[in-house]
Structures are given as C-alpha cells and as structure tokens.
Tab-separated table of C-alpha atoms in Angstrom:
chain	number	residue	atom	x	y	z
N	1	MET	CA	77.167	62.597	117.802
N	2	ASN	CA	77.373	65.532	119.223
N	3	LEU	CA	78.747	64.104	123.211
N	4	GLU	CA	79.407	67.631	124.533
N	5	LYS	CA	75.303	68.004	123.401
N	6	ILE	CA	74.264	65.105	124.924
N	7	GLN	CA	76.359	65.353	127.786
N	8	ASN	CA	74.890	69.275	128.382
N	9	GLU	CA	70.894	67.787	128.095
N	10	ILE	CA	70.718	64.956	129.740
N	11	LEU	CA	74.254	63.595	131.152
N	12	GLU	CA	75.488	64.710	135.120
N	13	LYS	CA	78.976	64.875	135.677
N	14	GLU	CA	78.616	61.486	137.911
N	15	ASP	CA	76.908	59.042	135.052
N	16	ASN	CA	77.840	56.218	133.947
N	17	PHE	CA	76.550	56.248	130.595
N	18	ALA	CA	76.821	54.556	126.989
N	19	ILE	CA	75.727	55.522	123.506
N	20	LEU	CA	75.004	53.287	120.947
N	21	GLU	CA	74.915	53.465	117.139
N	22	ASN	CA	72.314	51.278	115.812
N	23	GLY	CA	72.621	48.711	118.725
N	24	LYS	CA	76.829	49.102	118.891
N	25	MET	CA	78.609	50.553	121.158
N	26	ILE	CA	80.504	53.650	119.690
N	27	TYR	CA	81.335	55.369	123.158
N	28	CYS	CA	81.380	54.107	127.641
N	29	SER	CA	81.975	56.078	129.918
N	30	PHE	CA	83.466	52.764	132.134
N	31	SER	CA	85.430	49.769	130.895
N	32	SER	CA	83.124	48.005	128.378
N	33	THR	CA	82.287	47.102	125.063
N	34	ASP	CA	78.488	45.195	125.660
N	35	LEU	CA	75.407	45.745	127.923
N	36	LYS	CA	76.487	43.031	130.221
N	37	ILE	CA	76.235	44.598	133.814
N	38	GLU	CA	77.930	42.696	135.973
N	39	LYS	CA	78.609	44.523	138.634
N	40	ASN	CA	76.350	47.260	141.460
N	41	MET	CA	75.410	50.708	139.084
N	42	SER	CA	73.657	52.962	137.354
N	43	LEU	CA	73.494	53.259	133.716
N	44	LYS	CA	72.455	55.670	131.210
N	45	VAL	CA	71.769	54.037	127.469
N	46	ILE	CA	72.180	56.340	124.588
N	47	HIS	CA	70.671	55.893	121.528
N	48	PHE	CA	71.052	56.463	117.560
N	49	ILE	CA	69.220	54.622	115.792
N	50	ASP	CA	68.592	54.711	111.861
N	51	LYS	CA	68.098	51.493	110.916
N	52	ASP	CA	66.719	47.507	112.109
N	53	THR	CA	68.162	47.475	115.321
N	54	GLU	CA	69.156	44.918	117.905
N	55	ILE	CA	69.371	45.412	122.037
N	56	ASP	CA	70.403	43.305	124.357
N	57	ILE	CA	70.640	43.755	127.908
N	58	GLU	CA	71.852	41.488	130.125
N	59	ILE	CA	71.822	41.650	134.213
N	60	ALA	CA	73.863	38.827	136.061
N	61	SER	CA	72.991	37.042	139.111
N	62	GLY	CA	72.960	39.058	142.493
N	63	ILE	CA	73.113	42.333	140.771
N	64	SER	CA	71.378	45.271	141.029
N	65	ALA	CA	71.627	47.439	138.694
N	66	LYS	CA	69.446	51.401	136.992
N	67	ILE	CA	69.538	51.462	133.778
N	68	GLU	CA	67.291	54.585	131.491
N	69	GLU	CA	68.028	54.912	128.641
N	70	ILE	CA	66.894	57.001	125.733
N	71	TYR	CA	65.412	56.453	122.353
N	72	TYR	CA	67.752	59.880	121.132
N	73	TYR	CA	68.224	59.938	117.935
N	74	VAL	CA	65.417	57.716	115.488
N	75	LYS	CA	64.801	58.011	112.093
N	76	ASN	CA	63.420	56.700	109.560
N	77	ASN	CA	61.050	53.547	109.178
N	78	VAL	CA	63.036	51.014	111.699
N	79	GLU	CA	62.004	47.931	113.911
N	80	ILE	CA	63.800	47.947	117.056
N	81	ASN	CA	64.109	44.457	119.075
N	82	THR	CA	65.079	44.721	123.237
N	83	ASN	CA	66.167	41.748	124.833
N	84	ILE	CA	66.557	42.057	128.356
N	85	THR	CA	67.955	38.849	130.846
N	86	ILE	CA	67.937	39.044	134.359
N	87	ALA	CA	69.153	36.394	136.227
N	88	ASP	CA	68.678	35.062	139.719
N	89	TYR	CA	67.951	36.699	142.264
N	90	ALA	CA	69.483	40.431	140.309
N	91	CYS	CA	66.984	43.457	140.275
N	92	LEU	CA	66.722	46.131	137.811
N	93	ASP	CA	65.150	49.586	137.980
N	94	TYR	CA	64.635	49.990	134.680
N	95	LEU	CA	63.129	53.518	132.677
N	96	ASN	CA	62.866	53.444	128.800
N	97	PHE	CA	62.416	57.343	127.244
N	98	GLU	CA	61.252	56.468	123.382
N	99	ARG	CA	60.128	59.164	121.147
N	100	ASN	CA	60.943	59.991	117.243
N	101	GLU	CA	62.605	62.511	114.873
N	102	ASP	CA	59.656	62.236	112.143
N	103	SER	CA	56.577	60.495	111.180
N	104	GLN	CA	58.264	57.436	109.848
N	105	LYS	CA	56.524	53.957	110.741
N	106	ILE	CA	58.087	52.530	113.764
N	107	ILE	CA	58.670	49.361	115.103
N	108	THR	CA	59.647	47.945	118.742
N	109	ASN	CA	60.271	45.067	120.301
N	110	VAL	CA	61.005	44.342	123.909
N	111	ARG	CA	61.603	40.708	125.079
N	112	ILE	CA	61.914	40.957	129.618
N	113	HIS	CA	63.441	37.152	130.875
N	114	LEU	CA	63.635	37.281	134.492
N	115	GLY	CA	64.610	34.393	136.484
N	116	LYS	CA	64.454	32.513	140.090
N	117	GLU	CA	63.653	35.932	142.392
N	118	ALA	CA	64.522	38.343	139.632
N	119	LYS	CA	62.537	41.523	140.058
N	120	ILE	CA	61.859	44.983	137.518
N	121	ASN	CA	60.726	47.713	138.175
N	122	ASN	CA	59.583	48.338	134.848
N	123	LYS	CA	58.876	51.855	133.285
N	124	SER	CA	58.312	53.663	129.652
N	125	ILE	CA	57.520	56.622	128.245
N	126	ALA	CA	56.658	57.056	124.516
N	127	LEU	CA	56.437	60.022	122.846
N	128	PHE	CA	56.129	58.779	119.292
N	129	ASP	CA	55.302	61.055	116.272
N	130	GLY	CA	53.448	58.514	113.503
N	131	GLU	CA	52.384	55.650	113.014
N	132	VAL	CA	53.433	52.515	115.762
N	133	PHE	CA	53.638	48.979	116.129
N	134	SER	CA	54.672	48.336	120.124
N	135	ASN	CA	55.691	44.717	121.791
N	136	GLN	CA	56.381	44.062	125.052
N	137	TYR	CA	56.476	40.230	126.140
N	138	VAL	CA	57.775	40.086	129.894
N	139	TYR	CA	58.377	36.404	130.906
N	140	LEU	CA	58.897	34.835	134.249
N	141	ASP	CA	60.659	31.573	134.276
N	142	GLY	CA	61.644	31.838	137.177
N	143	GLU	CA	59.380	31.035	140.969
N	144	GLY	CA	59.743	34.314	143.282
N	145	ALA	CA	59.485	36.869	139.949
N	146	ILE	CA	58.611	39.578	140.524
N	147	ASN	CA	57.376	42.229	137.499
N	148	ASP	CA	55.614	45.794	138.384
N	149	SER	CA	55.216	47.914	135.080
N	150	ILE	CA	53.841	51.903	134.883
N	151	ASN	CA	53.787	52.763	130.935
N	152	VAL	CA	52.345	55.828	130.180
N	153	ILE	CA	51.715	56.340	126.602
N	154	ILE	CA	50.711	60.388	124.413
N	155	ASN	CA	49.867	60.799	121.091
N	156	SER	CA	49.299	63.637	119.201
N	157	SER	CA	51.126	62.775	116.494
N	158	GLU	CA	47.171	61.553	114.146
N	159	ALA	CA	48.335	58.418	113.415
N	160	LYS	CA	47.525	55.898	114.461
N	161	GLN	CA	49.554	53.769	117.181
N	162	ASP	CA	49.073	50.447	118.340
N	163	PHE	CA	50.512	48.843	121.600
N	164	THR	CA	50.362	46.088	123.248
N	165	TYR	CA	51.600	44.389	126.759
N	166	ASN	CA	52.204	40.721	127.310
N	167	LEU	CA	52.856	39.068	130.960
N	168	TYR	CA	54.050	35.171	130.552
N	169	HIS	CA	53.788	34.439	134.585
N	170	GLN	CA	55.332	30.211	133.862
N	171	VAL	CA	56.490	29.448	137.175
N	172	PRO	CA	54.699	29.400	140.494
N	173	ASN	CA	54.733	32.651	143.242
N	174	THR	CA	54.852	34.986	140.664
N	175	ASN	CA	53.899	38.468	140.802
N	176	SER	CA	53.289	41.770	138.148
N	177	THR	CA	51.134	44.950	138.656
N	178	MET	CA	50.817	46.673	135.150
N	179	VAL	CA	48.949	50.067	135.314
N	180	ASN	CA	49.424	51.649	131.306
N	181	TYR	CA	48.507	55.475	130.812
N	182	ALA	CA	46.662	56.560	127.710
N	183	ILE	CA	46.610	60.048	126.497
N	184	CYS	CA	45.664	60.609	123.402
N	185	LYS	CA	44.719	64.009	121.196
N	186	LYS	CA	43.468	65.641	118.314
N	187	LYS	CA	42.650	63.583	115.436
N	188	SER	CA	45.403	60.780	116.856
N	189	LEU	CA	43.973	56.806	117.312
N	190	LEU	CA	45.526	54.716	120.357
N	191	ASN	CA	45.014	51.563	120.539
N	192	VAL	CA	46.181	49.658	124.251
N	193	ASN	CA	46.090	45.741	124.396
N	194	THR	CA	47.196	43.952	127.557
N	195	ASN	CA	47.066	40.696	127.718
N	196	GLY	CA	48.076	38.295	131.066
N	197	ILE	CA	49.059	34.495	130.713
N	198	ILE	CA	48.968	32.460	133.786
N	199	VAL	CA	50.196	28.946	132.664
N	200	LYS	CA	48.706	25.269	133.751
N	201	GLY	CA	50.600	24.980	137.063
N	202	ALA	CA	51.735	27.977	137.489
N	203	LYS	CA	50.286	28.020	141.681
N	204	ASN	CA	49.571	30.719	143.549
N	205	THR	CA	50.356	33.598	140.918
N	206	ASN	CA	49.128	36.897	141.845
N	207	LEU	CA	48.095	39.742	138.102
N	208	SER	CA	47.204	42.661	137.603
N	209	GLN	CA	46.392	45.118	134.246
N	210	LYS	CA	44.997	48.344	134.540
N	211	VAL	CA	43.798	50.965	131.476
N	212	LYS	CA	43.311	54.268	131.832
N	213	GLY	CA	42.559	56.068	129.240
N	214	LEU	CA	42.708	60.285	128.623
N	215	LEU	CA	41.219	61.777	125.431
N	216	MET	CA	42.434	65.925	124.829
N	217	ASP	CA	40.512	66.215	122.253
N	218	LEU	CA	36.359	65.367	120.109
N	219	GLU	CA	38.177	63.130	117.672
N	220	ALA	CA	40.894	61.636	119.461
N	221	MET	CA	40.280	57.728	119.930
N	222	ILE	CA	41.575	55.554	122.561
N	223	SER	CA	40.265	51.498	122.313
N	224	ALA	CA	41.594	49.628	126.161
N	225	ASN	CA	41.552	45.869	125.196
N	226	PRO	CA	42.969	43.928	128.071
N	227	LYS	CA	42.611	40.182	128.169
N	228	LEU	CA	43.459	37.468	130.690
N	229	GLN	CA	44.297	33.926	130.441
N	230	ILE	CA	44.365	31.624	132.798
N	231	ASP	CA	45.007	27.934	132.351
N	232	GLU	CA	45.449	27.417	136.641
N	233	TYR	CA	42.968	28.105	139.264
N	234	ASP	CA	45.422	28.567	142.474
N	235	CYS	CA	45.912	31.789	141.135
N	236	MET	CA	44.288	35.679	141.652
N	237	ALA	CA	44.216	37.997	138.890
N	238	ALA	CA	42.325	41.327	137.822
N	239	HIS	CA	42.013	43.259	134.925
N	240	GLY	CA	40.144	46.567	134.364
N	241	ALA	CA	40.032	49.501	131.842
N	242	SER	CA	38.729	53.603	132.268
N	243	ILE	CA	38.757	55.850	129.720
N	244	GLY	CA	36.958	59.318	129.851
N	245	ALA	CA	37.582	63.066	128.942
N	246	ILE	CA	39.029	65.610	131.785
N	247	ASP	CA	37.359	66.089	134.523
N	248	GLU	CA	35.288	68.957	133.545
N	249	ASP	CA	35.552	70.228	137.525
N	250	GLU	CA	39.035	69.839	137.676
N	251	LEU	CA	38.975	71.311	134.625
N	252	TYR	CA	36.794	74.263	136.024
N	253	TYR	CA	38.639	74.549	139.582
N	254	LEU	CA	42.129	75.437	137.928
N	255	MET	CA	41.316	77.404	135.594
N	256	SER	CA	39.223	79.842	138.158
N	257	ARG	CA	42.567	80.306	139.959
N	258	GLY	CA	43.920	82.210	136.735
N	259	LEU	CA	45.117	79.608	134.078
N	260	THR	CA	43.800	78.977	130.698
N	261	LYS	CA	42.752	76.165	129.478
N	262	GLU	CA	45.424	74.563	127.745
N	263	ALA	CA	47.707	75.275	130.249
N	264	SER	CA	45.476	73.936	132.429
N	265	GLU	CA	44.887	70.478	130.593
N	266	THR	CA	48.633	70.746	130.449
N	267	LEU	CA	48.987	70.298	134.302
N	268	ILE	CA	46.444	67.476	134.794
N	269	VAL	CA	48.440	65.305	131.798
N	270	GLU	CA	51.820	66.303	133.529
N	271	GLY	CA	50.596	64.071	136.387
N	272	PHE	CA	50.854	61.028	134.659
N	273	ILE	CA	54.044	61.687	134.509
N	274	ASN	CA	55.135	63.556	137.687
N	275	PRO	CA	55.975	60.136	139.196
N	276	PHE	CA	58.786	58.789	136.853
N	277	LEU	CA	60.738	62.632	137.593
N	278	LEU	CA	60.601	61.966	140.909
N	279	GLU	CA	62.179	58.938	140.501
N	280	ILE	CA	64.699	60.882	138.067
N	281	LYS	CA	67.908	62.758	141.049
N	282	SER	CA	69.274	64.025	137.565
N	283	LYS	CA	68.032	67.783	136.721
N	284	LYS	CA	69.181	67.417	133.858
N	285	PHE	CA	67.410	64.507	132.975
N	286	GLN	CA	64.535	65.148	134.115
N	287	ASN	CA	63.969	68.275	132.017
N	288	TYR	CA	64.752	66.480	129.000
N	289	ILE	CA	61.607	64.385	129.640
N	290	LYS	CA	59.766	67.334	130.686
N	291	TYR	CA	60.804	68.675	127.536
N	292	TRP	CA	59.945	66.733	125.071
N	293	SER	CA	56.241	65.488	127.383
N	294	SER	CA	55.367	69.429	126.149
N	295	LYS	CA	55.793	68.998	122.426
N	296	HIS	CA	53.373	66.339	122.847
N	297	ILE	CA	50.775	68.057	125.752
C-alpha cells in the first residue's frame, strides 16, 4: 500500500479517509477502527482486496453522511460482501466506484437496509475486466424510507457480466427510483436484471425502475430484464427498458464538427458518467474516474 500514491491520485488535503485491506481497517485519517458513522461527515473509503471480504457500514440515527467507496486494488477470484445499515432518520449520499486489476471472476453482494424516514442517494460505476456476478439488495424497512439509485455499467471485457438489482418495499409509505445505464463493447455480454418487490400491506408505495442499454459494437450483447412483483393494490409501480446503438444522427453531427468516430463515441458515452462527476467536489477523484473510464470506452 503506497499512501503517497493514493494521496496524489484521489485524496485532497481536507479529506477524511479510511483504507481497508480485505475489509479490515489499516489506516484512518481520524480516530476510528471501523465504519460506524456517528457524526455528520464526508468520507472516502479505499479498498485493497485479494481474498473474500466482508465490509460493514453503519450510519447512526439522524446522521447525514457522504461516502465515496473506491475499489482501488481488487485482484484474484474474490467475493465481496458489503452490508450497509442506515438507521432511522439518517441520510447517506453513497458512491461506489468498482474496478479490478485482472480478468478473474468477481462476485459482489451489497445489502442495504433503511430505517424509518432514512434515505440513500445510491450511485455506482462498475468497470470490471472479466466475468462478474453482482447483486444489490435494497430493503426499505421503515416507513418513509427513500432510495434513489443510478448505476452505470461498462463492459468491454469480452466476458459475461451479470448485474442484478433488487428493491424490497417492506412497509407502507416508501419510495424508490432506479435508473441503470448499461454500455457494452466488443464481444461482451451484459445482463441487467431489476426486481421490484412490493409486499402485501406496503400501501402508498412508489416504485420506478428503468434500464437504458447502449451497444457500441455489432457483436456486443445486452439483456435487460425488468420485473415487478406486487402484492398490494394501493401503490404505484413502473418499469421499462430500451436497448440500442449510438444514434447515427448524433454521431454524424459530432463527426461533422471535426471529431473522429472513436472520439465521438467516447464523448457520447462520457455523457452517462458526467452526472456522477458533477456531484464530486474533488478534481483528483473526478480525474481518477475519468482515467479508468477512458480505458473501458
């Protein structure tokens, strides 16, 4: 672990940060031995992972926190299990930037529990280089809980990648939105599954989920599978999916302004990532995401 290199690449002088090795804290810029957040704060969490790992994050009641989680070094065939608990009246602004060092299979499982009137602004960018089985489970356990998710997946690995997102509305008066952007290149296969579950008794629930797929090459394949399981009448739920190639008119316009086809395609794909970058204050971290994204576009 080269702390100076990490600081140069993604950390600002004022950043609170924690470095974890296989889920265990090895360095923290403030006084803590775990990821139990008990005061309002912003935090970067940097992971080094080379074996199966458990990660636990807890946001205490009434706390407002921002966490930027970075898979800085992930290698070997590993399974990563992340458990996030957001207590009553707490709010978490969460960005997870995922990538790995080699083309071996990665399994990720993220489980998020929200208490009464808890909220998560839930964003992720996935740039894996090989086979992936990724599952996210969001449980809206308390009345008034809110989940807003945006996920960007870029698969240029020429391998199969499966991403499954599950939203469980367990109680009345909960809201969730999810938008997934799936971008596929070369001979890659990308499966994006979204499951929205509204249990009986979860009245006044609002649920919306969308998938937008972008095929960058003729041999690339995307499968989008949005599903709803609704056991309550008094609710609103919607889902949808669209998959297509880059709009030829948009591509022609950019090329007519002097850009190459490759540069035009890159600019269009960057449009999916820019909303994330606008919310990141750190220029270093912005540039870090841009650098790794450019390697997959």
